[in-house]
XYZ file of C-alpha atoms in Angstrom:
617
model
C 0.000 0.000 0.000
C 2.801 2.736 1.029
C 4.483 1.763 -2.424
C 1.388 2.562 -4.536
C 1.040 5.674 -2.354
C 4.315 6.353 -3.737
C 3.693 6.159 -7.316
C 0.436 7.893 -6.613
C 2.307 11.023 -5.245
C 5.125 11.012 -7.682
C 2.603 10.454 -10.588
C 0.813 13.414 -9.710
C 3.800 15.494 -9.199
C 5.330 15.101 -12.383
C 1.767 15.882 -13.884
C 1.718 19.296 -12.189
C 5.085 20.060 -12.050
C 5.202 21.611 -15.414
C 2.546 24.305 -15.198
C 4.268 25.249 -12.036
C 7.679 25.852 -13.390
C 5.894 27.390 -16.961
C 4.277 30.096 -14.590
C 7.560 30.817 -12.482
C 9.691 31.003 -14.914
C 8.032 32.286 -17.714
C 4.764 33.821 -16.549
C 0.937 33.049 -16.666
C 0.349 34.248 -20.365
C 2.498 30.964 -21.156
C 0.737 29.027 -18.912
C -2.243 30.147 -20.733
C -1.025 29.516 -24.489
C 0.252 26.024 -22.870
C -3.155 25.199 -21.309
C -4.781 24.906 -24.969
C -2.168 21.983 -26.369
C -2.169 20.159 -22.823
C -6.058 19.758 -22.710
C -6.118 18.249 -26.229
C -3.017 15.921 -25.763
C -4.185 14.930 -22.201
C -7.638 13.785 -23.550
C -5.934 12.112 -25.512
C -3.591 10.082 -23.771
C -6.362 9.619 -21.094
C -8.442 7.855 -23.795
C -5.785 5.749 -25.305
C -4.568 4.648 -21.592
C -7.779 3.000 -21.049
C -7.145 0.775 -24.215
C -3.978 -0.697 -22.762
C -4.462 -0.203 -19.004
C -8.287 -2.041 -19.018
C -6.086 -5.629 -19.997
C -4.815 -5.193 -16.533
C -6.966 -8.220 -14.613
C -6.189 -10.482 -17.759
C -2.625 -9.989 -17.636
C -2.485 -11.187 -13.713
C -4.395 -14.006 -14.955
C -2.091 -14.486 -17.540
C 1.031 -14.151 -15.410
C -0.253 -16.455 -12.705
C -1.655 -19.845 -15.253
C 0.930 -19.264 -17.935
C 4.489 -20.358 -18.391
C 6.793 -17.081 -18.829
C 7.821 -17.661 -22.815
C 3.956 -17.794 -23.496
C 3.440 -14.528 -21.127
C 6.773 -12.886 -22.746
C 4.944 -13.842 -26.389
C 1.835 -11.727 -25.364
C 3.486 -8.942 -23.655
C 5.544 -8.527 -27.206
C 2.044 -8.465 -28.997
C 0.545 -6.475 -26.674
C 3.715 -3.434 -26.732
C 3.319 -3.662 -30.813
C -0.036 -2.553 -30.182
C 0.772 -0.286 -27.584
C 3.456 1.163 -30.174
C 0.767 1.136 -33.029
C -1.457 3.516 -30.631
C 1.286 5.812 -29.228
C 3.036 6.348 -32.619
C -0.656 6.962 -34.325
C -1.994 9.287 -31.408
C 1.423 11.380 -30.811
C 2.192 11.905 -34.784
C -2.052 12.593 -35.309
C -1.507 15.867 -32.520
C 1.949 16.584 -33.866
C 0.264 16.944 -37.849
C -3.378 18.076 -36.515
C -2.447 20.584 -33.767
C -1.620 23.691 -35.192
C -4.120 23.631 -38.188
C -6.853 22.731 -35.462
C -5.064 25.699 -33.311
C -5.398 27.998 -36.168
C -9.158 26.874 -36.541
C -10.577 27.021 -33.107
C -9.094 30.182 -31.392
C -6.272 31.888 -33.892
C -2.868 31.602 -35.207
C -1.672 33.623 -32.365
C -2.374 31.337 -29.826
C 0.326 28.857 -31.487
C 3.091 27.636 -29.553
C 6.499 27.257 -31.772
C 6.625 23.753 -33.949
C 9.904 22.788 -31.761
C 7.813 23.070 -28.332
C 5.020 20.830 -30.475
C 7.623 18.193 -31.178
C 8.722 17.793 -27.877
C 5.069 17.733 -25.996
C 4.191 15.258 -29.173
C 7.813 12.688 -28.434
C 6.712 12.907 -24.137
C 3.261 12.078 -25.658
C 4.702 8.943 -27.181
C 6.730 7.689 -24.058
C 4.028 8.529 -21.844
C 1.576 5.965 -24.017
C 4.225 3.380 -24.308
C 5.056 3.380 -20.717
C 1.599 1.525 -20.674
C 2.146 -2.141 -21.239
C 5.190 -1.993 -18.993
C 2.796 -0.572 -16.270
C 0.220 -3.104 -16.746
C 2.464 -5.382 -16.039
C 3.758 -4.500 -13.088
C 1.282 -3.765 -12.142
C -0.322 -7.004 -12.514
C 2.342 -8.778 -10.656
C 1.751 -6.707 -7.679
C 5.503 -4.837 -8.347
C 4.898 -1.561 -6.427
C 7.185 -1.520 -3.430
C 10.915 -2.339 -5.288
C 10.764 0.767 -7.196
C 8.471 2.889 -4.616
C 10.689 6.222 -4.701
C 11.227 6.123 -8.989
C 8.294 8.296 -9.033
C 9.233 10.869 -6.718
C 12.655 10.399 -8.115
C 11.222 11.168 -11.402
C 9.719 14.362 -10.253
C 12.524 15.854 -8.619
C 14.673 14.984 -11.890
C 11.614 16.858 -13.986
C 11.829 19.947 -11.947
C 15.423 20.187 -11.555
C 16.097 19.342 -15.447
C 12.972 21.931 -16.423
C 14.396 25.069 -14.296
C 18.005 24.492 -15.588
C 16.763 23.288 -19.839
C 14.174 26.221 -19.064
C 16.896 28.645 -19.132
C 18.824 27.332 -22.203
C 15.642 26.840 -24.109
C 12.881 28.666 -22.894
C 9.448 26.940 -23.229
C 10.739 23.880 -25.185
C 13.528 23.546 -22.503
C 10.983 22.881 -19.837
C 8.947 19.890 -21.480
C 13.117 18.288 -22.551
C 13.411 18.042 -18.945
C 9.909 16.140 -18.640
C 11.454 13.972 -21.178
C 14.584 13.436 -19.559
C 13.030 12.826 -16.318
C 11.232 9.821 -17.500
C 14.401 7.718 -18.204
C 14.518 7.109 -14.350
C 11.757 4.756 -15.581
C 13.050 3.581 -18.765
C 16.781 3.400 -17.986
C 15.857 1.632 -14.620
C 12.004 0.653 -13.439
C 10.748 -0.933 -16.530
C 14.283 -3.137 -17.448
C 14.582 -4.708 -13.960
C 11.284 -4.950 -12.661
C 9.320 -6.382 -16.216
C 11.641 -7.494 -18.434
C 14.501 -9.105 -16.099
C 12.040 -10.107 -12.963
C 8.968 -11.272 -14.978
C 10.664 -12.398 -17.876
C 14.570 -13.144 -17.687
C 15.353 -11.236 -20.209
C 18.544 -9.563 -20.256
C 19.223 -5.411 -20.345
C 20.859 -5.634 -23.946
C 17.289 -7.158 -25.458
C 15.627 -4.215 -23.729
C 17.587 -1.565 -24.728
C 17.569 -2.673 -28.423
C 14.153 -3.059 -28.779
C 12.826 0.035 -26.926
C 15.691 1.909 -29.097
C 14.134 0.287 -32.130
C 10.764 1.472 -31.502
C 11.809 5.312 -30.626
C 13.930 5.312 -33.889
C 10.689 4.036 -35.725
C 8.664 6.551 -34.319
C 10.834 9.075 -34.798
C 11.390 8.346 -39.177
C 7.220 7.668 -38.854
C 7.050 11.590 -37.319
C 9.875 12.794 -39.419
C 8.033 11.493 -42.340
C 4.564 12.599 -41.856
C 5.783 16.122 -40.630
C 7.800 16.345 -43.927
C 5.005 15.837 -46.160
C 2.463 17.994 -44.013
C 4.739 20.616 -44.780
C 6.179 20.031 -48.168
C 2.695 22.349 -49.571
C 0.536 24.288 -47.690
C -2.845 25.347 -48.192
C -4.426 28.552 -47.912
C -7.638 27.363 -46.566
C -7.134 26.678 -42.967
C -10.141 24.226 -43.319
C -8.386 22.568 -46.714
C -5.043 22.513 -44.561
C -6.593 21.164 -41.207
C -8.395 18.551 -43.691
C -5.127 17.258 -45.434
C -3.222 17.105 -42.431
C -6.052 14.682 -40.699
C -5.602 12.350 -43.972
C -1.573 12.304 -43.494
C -2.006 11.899 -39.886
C -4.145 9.165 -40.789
C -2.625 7.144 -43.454
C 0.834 7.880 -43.590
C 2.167 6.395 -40.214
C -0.151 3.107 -40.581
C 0.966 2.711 -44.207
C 4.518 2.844 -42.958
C 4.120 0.707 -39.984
C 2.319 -2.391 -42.062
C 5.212 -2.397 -44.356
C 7.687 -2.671 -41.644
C 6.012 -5.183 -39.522
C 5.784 -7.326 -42.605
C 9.323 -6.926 -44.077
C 11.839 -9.401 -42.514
C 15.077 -8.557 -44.776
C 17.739 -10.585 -43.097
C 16.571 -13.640 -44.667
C 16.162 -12.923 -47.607
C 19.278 -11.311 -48.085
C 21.218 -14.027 -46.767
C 19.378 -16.621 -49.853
C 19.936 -14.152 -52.463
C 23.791 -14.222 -51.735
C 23.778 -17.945 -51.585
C 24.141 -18.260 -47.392
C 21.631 -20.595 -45.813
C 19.808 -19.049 -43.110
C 19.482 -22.383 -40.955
C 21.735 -25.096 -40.202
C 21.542 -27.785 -43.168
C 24.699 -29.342 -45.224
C 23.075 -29.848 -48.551
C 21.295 -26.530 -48.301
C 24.697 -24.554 -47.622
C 25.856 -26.448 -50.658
C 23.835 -25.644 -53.251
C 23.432 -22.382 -52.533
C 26.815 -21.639 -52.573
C 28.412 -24.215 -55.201
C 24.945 -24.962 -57.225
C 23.909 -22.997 -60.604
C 20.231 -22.082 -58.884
C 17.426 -20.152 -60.854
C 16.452 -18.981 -57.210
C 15.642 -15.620 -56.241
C 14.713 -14.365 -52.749
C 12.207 -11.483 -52.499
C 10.031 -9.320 -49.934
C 7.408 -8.554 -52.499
C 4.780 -11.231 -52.628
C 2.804 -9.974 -55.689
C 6.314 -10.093 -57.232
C 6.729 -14.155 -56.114
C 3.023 -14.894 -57.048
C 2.614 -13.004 -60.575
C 3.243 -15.975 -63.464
C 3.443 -18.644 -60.783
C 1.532 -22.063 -62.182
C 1.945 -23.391 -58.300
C 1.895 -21.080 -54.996
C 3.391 -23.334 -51.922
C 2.542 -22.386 -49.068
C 5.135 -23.514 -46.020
C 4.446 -21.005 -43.065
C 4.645 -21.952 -39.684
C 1.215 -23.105 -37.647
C 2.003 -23.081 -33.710
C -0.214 -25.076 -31.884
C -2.513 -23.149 -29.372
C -3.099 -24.635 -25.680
C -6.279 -22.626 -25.473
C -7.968 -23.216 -28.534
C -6.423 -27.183 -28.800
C -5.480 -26.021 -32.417
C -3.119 -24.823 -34.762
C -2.718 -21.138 -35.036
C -3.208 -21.192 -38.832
C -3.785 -17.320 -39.407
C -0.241 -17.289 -41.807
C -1.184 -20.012 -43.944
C -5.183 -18.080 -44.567
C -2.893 -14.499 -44.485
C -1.214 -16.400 -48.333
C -4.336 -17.481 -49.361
C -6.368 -14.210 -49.187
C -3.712 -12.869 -50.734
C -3.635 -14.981 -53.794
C -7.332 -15.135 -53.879
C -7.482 -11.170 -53.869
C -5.188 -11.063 -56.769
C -6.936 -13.262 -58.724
C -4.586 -15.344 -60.669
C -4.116 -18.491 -62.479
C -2.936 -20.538 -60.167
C -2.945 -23.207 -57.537
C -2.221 -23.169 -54.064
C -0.260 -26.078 -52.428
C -0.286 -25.805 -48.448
C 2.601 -27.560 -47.409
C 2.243 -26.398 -43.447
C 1.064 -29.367 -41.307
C -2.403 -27.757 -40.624
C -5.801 -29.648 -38.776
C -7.753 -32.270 -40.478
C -10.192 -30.532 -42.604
C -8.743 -27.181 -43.547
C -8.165 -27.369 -46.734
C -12.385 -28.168 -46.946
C -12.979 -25.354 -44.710
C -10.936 -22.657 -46.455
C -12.273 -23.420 -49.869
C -15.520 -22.729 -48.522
C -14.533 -19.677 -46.489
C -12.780 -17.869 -49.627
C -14.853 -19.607 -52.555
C -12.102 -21.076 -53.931
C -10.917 -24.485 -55.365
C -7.781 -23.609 -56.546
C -5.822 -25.106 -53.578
C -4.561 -28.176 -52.434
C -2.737 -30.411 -49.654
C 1.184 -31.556 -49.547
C 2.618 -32.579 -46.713
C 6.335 -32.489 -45.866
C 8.429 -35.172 -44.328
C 11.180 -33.636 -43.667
C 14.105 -33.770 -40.503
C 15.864 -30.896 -39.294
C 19.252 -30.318 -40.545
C 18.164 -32.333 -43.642
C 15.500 -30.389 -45.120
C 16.741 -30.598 -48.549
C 18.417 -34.298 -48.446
C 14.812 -35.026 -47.646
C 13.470 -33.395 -50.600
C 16.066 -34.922 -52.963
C 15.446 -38.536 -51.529
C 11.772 -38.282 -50.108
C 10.303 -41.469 -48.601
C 6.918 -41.098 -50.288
C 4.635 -38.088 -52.192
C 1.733 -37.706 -50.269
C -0.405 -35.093 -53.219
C -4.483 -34.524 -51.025
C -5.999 -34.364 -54.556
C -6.692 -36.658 -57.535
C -6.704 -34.684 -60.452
C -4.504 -33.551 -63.359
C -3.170 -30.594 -61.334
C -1.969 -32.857 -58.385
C -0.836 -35.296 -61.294
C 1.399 -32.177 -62.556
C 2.732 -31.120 -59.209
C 3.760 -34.622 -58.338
C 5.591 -35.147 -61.287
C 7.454 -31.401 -60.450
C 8.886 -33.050 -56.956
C 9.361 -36.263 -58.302
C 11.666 -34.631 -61.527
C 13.633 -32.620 -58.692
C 14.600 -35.512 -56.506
C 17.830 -37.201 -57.632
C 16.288 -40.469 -56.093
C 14.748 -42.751 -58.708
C 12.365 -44.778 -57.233
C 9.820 -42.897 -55.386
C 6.109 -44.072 -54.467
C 3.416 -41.388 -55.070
C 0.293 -41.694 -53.454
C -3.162 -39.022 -54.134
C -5.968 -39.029 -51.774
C -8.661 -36.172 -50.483
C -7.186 -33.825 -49.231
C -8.390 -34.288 -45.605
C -6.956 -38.272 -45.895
C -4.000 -36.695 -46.486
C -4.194 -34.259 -43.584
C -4.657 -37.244 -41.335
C -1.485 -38.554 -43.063
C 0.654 -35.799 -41.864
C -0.439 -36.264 -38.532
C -0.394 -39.754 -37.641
C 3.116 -40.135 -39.497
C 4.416 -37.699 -36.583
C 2.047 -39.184 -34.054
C 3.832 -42.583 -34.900
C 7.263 -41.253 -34.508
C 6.852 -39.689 -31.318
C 4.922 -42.791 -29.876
C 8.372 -44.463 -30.917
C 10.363 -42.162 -29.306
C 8.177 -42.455 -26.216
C 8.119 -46.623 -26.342
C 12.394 -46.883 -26.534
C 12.727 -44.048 -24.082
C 10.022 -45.811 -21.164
C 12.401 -49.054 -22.084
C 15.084 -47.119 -21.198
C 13.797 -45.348 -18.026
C 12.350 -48.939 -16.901
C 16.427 -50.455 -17.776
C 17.984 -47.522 -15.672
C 15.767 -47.616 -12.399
C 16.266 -51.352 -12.344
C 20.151 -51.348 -13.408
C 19.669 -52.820 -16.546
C 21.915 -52.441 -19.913
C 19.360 -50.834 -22.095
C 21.625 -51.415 -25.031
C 21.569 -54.939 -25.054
C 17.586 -55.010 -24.405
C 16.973 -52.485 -27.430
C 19.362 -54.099 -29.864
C 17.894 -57.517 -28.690
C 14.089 -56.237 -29.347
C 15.324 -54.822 -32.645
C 16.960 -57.728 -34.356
C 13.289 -58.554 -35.045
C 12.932 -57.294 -38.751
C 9.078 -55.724 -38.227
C 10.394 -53.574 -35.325
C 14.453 -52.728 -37.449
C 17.216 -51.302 -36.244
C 16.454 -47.545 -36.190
C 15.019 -44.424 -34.181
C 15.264 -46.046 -31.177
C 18.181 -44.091 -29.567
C 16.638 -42.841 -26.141
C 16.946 -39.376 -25.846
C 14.740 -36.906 -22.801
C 12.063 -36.331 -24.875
C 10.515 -35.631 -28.447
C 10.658 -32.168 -29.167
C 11.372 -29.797 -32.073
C 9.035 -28.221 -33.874
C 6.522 -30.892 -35.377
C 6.210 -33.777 -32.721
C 5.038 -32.121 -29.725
C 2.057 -29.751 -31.850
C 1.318 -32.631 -34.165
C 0.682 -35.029 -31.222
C -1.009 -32.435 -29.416
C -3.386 -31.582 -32.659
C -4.092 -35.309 -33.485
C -5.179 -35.965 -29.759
C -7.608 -32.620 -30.068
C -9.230 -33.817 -33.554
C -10.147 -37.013 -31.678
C -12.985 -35.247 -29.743
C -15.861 -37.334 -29.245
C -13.624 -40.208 -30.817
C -12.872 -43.450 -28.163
C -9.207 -43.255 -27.724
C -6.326 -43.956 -25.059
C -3.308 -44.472 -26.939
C -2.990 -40.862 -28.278
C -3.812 -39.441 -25.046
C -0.494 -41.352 -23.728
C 2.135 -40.429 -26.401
C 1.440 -36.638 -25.169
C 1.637 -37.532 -21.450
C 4.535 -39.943 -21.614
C 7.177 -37.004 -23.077
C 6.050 -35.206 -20.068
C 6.425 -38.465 -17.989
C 10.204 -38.571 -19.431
C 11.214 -35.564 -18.925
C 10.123 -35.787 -14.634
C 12.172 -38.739 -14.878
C 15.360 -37.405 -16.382
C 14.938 -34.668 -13.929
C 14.929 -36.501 -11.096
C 17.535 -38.500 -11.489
C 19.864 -35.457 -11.825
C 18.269 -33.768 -8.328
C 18.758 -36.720 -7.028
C 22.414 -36.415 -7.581
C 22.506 -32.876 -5.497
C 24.141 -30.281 -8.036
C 24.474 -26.748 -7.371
C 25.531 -26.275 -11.264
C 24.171 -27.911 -13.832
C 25.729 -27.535 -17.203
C 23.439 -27.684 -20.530
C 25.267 -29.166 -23.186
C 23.390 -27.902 -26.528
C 20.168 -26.837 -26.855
C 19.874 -28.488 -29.496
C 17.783 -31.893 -30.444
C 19.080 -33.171 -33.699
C 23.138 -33.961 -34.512
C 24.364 -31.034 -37.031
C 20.841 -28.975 -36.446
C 20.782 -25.179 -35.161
C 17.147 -25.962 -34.054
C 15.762 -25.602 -30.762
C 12.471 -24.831 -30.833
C 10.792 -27.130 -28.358
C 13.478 -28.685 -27.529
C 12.902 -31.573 -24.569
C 15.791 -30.192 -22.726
C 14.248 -26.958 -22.145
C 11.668 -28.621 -20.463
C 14.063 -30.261 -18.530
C 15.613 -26.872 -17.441
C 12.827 -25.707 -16.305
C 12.351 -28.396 -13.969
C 15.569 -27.840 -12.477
C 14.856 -24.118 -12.263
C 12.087 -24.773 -10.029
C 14.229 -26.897 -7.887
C 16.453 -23.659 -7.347
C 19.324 -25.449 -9.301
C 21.387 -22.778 -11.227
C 21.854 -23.643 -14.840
C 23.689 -22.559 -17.657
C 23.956 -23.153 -21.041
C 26.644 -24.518 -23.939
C 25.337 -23.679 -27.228
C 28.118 -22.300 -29.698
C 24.709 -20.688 -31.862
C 23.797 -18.498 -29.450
C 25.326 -14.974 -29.748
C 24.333 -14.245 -26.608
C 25.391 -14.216 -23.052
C 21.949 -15.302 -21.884
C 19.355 -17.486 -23.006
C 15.700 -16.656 -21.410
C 17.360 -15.220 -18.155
C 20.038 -18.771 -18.118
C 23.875 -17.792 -19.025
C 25.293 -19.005 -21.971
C 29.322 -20.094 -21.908
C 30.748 -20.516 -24.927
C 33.900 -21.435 -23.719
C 34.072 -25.418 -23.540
C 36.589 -25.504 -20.912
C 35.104 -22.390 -18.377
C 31.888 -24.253 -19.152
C 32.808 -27.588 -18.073
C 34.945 -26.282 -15.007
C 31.829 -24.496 -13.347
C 29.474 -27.259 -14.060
C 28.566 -29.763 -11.386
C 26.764 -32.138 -13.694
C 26.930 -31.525 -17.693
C 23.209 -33.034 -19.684
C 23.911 -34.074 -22.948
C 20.839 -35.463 -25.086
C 22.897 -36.206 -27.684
C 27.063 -37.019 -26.948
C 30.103 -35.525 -29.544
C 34.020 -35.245 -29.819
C 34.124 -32.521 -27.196
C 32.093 -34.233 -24.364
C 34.935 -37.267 -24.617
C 36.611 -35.224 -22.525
C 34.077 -34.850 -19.405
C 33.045 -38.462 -19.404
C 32.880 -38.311 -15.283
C 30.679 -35.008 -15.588
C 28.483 -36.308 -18.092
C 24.735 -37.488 -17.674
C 23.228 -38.709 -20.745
C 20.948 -41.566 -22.411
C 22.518 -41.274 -25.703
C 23.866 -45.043 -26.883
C 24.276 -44.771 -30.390
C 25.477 -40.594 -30.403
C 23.047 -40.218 -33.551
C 19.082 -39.691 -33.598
């Protein structure tokens, strides 16, 4: 209670602080001019605070039911939002205000452009101070930083009196400005993004810096072109600068938040982007017609097949895959209305391809799904098990016959279904695996607790040709990207469908990972050392990885842990250091994990704790 008192105070301080100093220093027919500007940009920052500030009560749900990468994922999507509003609302007043000025009482009741750009940049870090607030807020974080609102108030006065005299008018609302880094600079970094999320300064800096510098080219921009011709009219002027207010920042900030350059820039100089041999290969060494481009009207135009391979994350709370990029392509394609066909190759639920014909009216689209590894995306393409085309007609016919001409294997086995058949496919294929996965690791967590050689029993079991010789190297858990959604997706379509061995592929990978835990606890480590992040041998994919869950276990055991992974640029890894030197990593390390075993971890045999047997997948 004393610590929201505090913020109360210091809140309203800094609030009135300005109108004091304005009338001290520079008299009451300032004030007056002033008064005009802060009633229209404080109705509307008290509107737009509502917007962000009313999520509140969800958010402490959110914090208290959700693991932190989920609640980090929202409170990203949320502050782009946040940023959307604040950027909109404080360039709208910086474009609008003067011509409205001029309108309503005169042009001599106009305060100088520079003090307009200054009241119209605090605007902007007074509406993105929002989701940082609601945060804290929601997590009940008012004591820690208690006297960073009086601090901040002190700081505004002292800054306005001495910028006041250097600058006048403007000088006074700089100081407001620079006063509010007591909260940027130290508040918001260690009490949201390093206590509720683990995140490290660096990330914060970068990506608040990011955001200001957008805001700023958005302003810079839009005050450019309000000024490049003025009209006469003062009704014609007020009237074009409402239309640049309103299109030209959310023009620019569309573009941006769907241009992702790196990529693409990377392919169209022949460097892979991820971690796969035979795609480094050819795109240095190989003679490609290939060509990399942000423009999708550009890839689409004159293109007999569209494939469409964007990532659909599955959602705990609707029990589905988040397919919103996949329909994003579509509507696109559909809107320009070409001559084409669609080929989804994203593992998506049974029935979507049915459902979004209907939805968009089209029939121009089909199923394909992809069996492919990481780190061998392309080997798998070259020498694919099967072609799995969810159509029978001369279209699919013509597609198939495109993969099967681009593989350099010979014999491949084609098979066309329905689509939805071939939905199911997808699914079960990867429901299959990871019920493999599950079946050899329970044999091997059944051989350890009873001080068996789980070697011998799996190569014993295996010598029987209808079981073979292969994926059945235990490992602490499935993960990745495809197993753990696709099992989870499968077990959600059987709703209202009798079922119990589904249900236990998805439980048992939990059910591992408890085990693998325990057993190092029950060892006593104050350090344990996290040998890649990694699941698959010569990958740079972590996404899901079991390990992670396996970290977190340990976490919660107040274990410290920290991390080996030579991809990582970083020193941290969600709030977990990352050493990158072997040796220094190895030293401090009580224990070193190891899924999967290498040349280097030779060398720390009496450290290591692994399941690995064969040190492959």
């Amino acid at each position: 209670v004393k610590g929201l008192f505090f913020h109360k105070i210091g809140s309203f301080l800094v609030s009135s602080s300005d109108n004091l100093v304005i009338s001290k220093m520079l008299g009451i027919i300032t004030v007056g001019l002033y008064s005009n500007y802060y009633m229209i940009i404080n109705s509307v920052q008290t509107i737009f605070n509502q917007l962000i500030q009313s999520m509140t009560a969800s958010i402490g749900n959110l914090l208290v039911t959700e693991k932190k990468e989920k609640v980090f994922d929202v409170f990203l999507k949320i502050r782009f939002i946040n940023f959307w509003i604040a950027s909109f609302s404080a360039i709208s007043v910086l474009i609008i205000m003067e011509s409205f000025i001029n309108i309503w009482i005169g042009s001599k009741y106009l305060l100088p452009t520079g003090v307009l750009i200054v009241l119209c940049f605090n605007l902007y870090q007074k509406l993105m101070r929002n989701t940082y607030l609601s945060f804290k807020e929601a997590s009940g974080t008012f004591h820690e930083d208690r006297f960073v609102p009086l601090i901040e108030s002190f700081l505004n006065i002292f800054f306005s009196i001495i910028l006041c005299l250097k600058f006048g008018l403007m000088g006074i609302f700089l100081g407001t400005v620079v006063s509010g880094l007591a909260l940027w600079c130290y508040s918001y970094p260690k009490y949201v993004y390093k206590k509720l999320f683990d995140r490290s300064y660096k990330e914060y800096a970068l990506s608040t810096l990011g955001y200001i510098m957008c805001f700023i080219a958005l302003a810079s921009i839009s005050l450019f072109l309000s000024k490049i011709y003025m009209l006469n009219n003062p009704f014609l002027e007020f009237a074009k600068n409402v239309g640049i207010a309103v299109l030209i920042p959310n023009i620019l900030i569309i573009v941006a938040l769907d241009v992702i350059s790196e990529k693409v820039d990377m392919i169209n100089q022949g460097i892979s982007p991820i971690k796969d041999n035979y795609i480094e290969d050819y795109l240095k060494n190989k003679n490609l017609n290939l060509k990399a481009t942000l423009d999708y009207k550009e890839a689409f135009e004159g293109a007999k097949f569209v494939i469409i391979s964007t990532p659909t994350n599955y959602d705990e709370e609707t029990g589905y895959f988040d397919t919103s990029s996949v329909e994003d392509v579509i509507k696109k394609v559909v809107d320009m209305k070409l001559n084409t066909t669609m080929v989804v190759k994203s593992t998506i639920p049974v029935g979507f391809i049915e459902n979004v014909k209907r939805k968009y009216k089209c029939d121009n689209i089909m199923f394909s799904p992809e069996f492919l590894r990481a780190g061998n995306a392309l080997y798998d393409n070259l020498y694919p098990s099967r072609i799995i085309i969810g159509e029978k007609s001369e279209r699919a016919k013509e597609f198939a016959n495109l993969l099967k001409e681009a593989a350099l294997k010979e014999d491949i086995t084609i098979k066309f279904m329905d689509s939805t058949e071939a939905e199911a496919v997808k699914l079960f294929a990867n429901t299959y695996l990871a019920l493999r996965v599950s079946f050899f690791n329970e044999l091997d967590t059944y051989a350890e607790l009873n001080n068996l050689n789980t070697q011998d029993i799996i190569e014993g079991v295996c010598l029987d040709p209808r079981i073979g010789n292969h994926y059945n190297n235990p490992s602490f858990g499935y993960g990745g990207y495809c197993l753990p959604k696709d099992t989870k997706q499968l077990l959600a379509n059987y709703k209202d469908v009798p079922q119990n061995l589904i249900e236990a592929i998805v439980k048992s990978n939990n059910t591992r990972k408890d085990h693998i835990s325990k057993m190092i606890i029950d060892h006593h480590p104050k350090v344990v050392g996290i040998y890649r992040l990694t699941m698959k041998t010569n990958s740079d994919n972590f996404r899901a990885s079991a390990i992670q869950g396996i970290i977190e276990r340990l976490v919660k055991n107040n274990i410290t842990v920290i991390i080996y992974e030579p991809t990582l640029k970083t020193k941290e890894f969600n709030g977990y250091k990352v050493i990158n030197d072997f040796e220094e990593f190895a030293s401090v390390s009580d224990i070193v994990i190891a899924n999967r075993l290498d040349e280097l971890t030779e060398s720390i045999q009496d450290k290591i704790y692994t399941r690995d047997i064969y040190t492959r997948d």
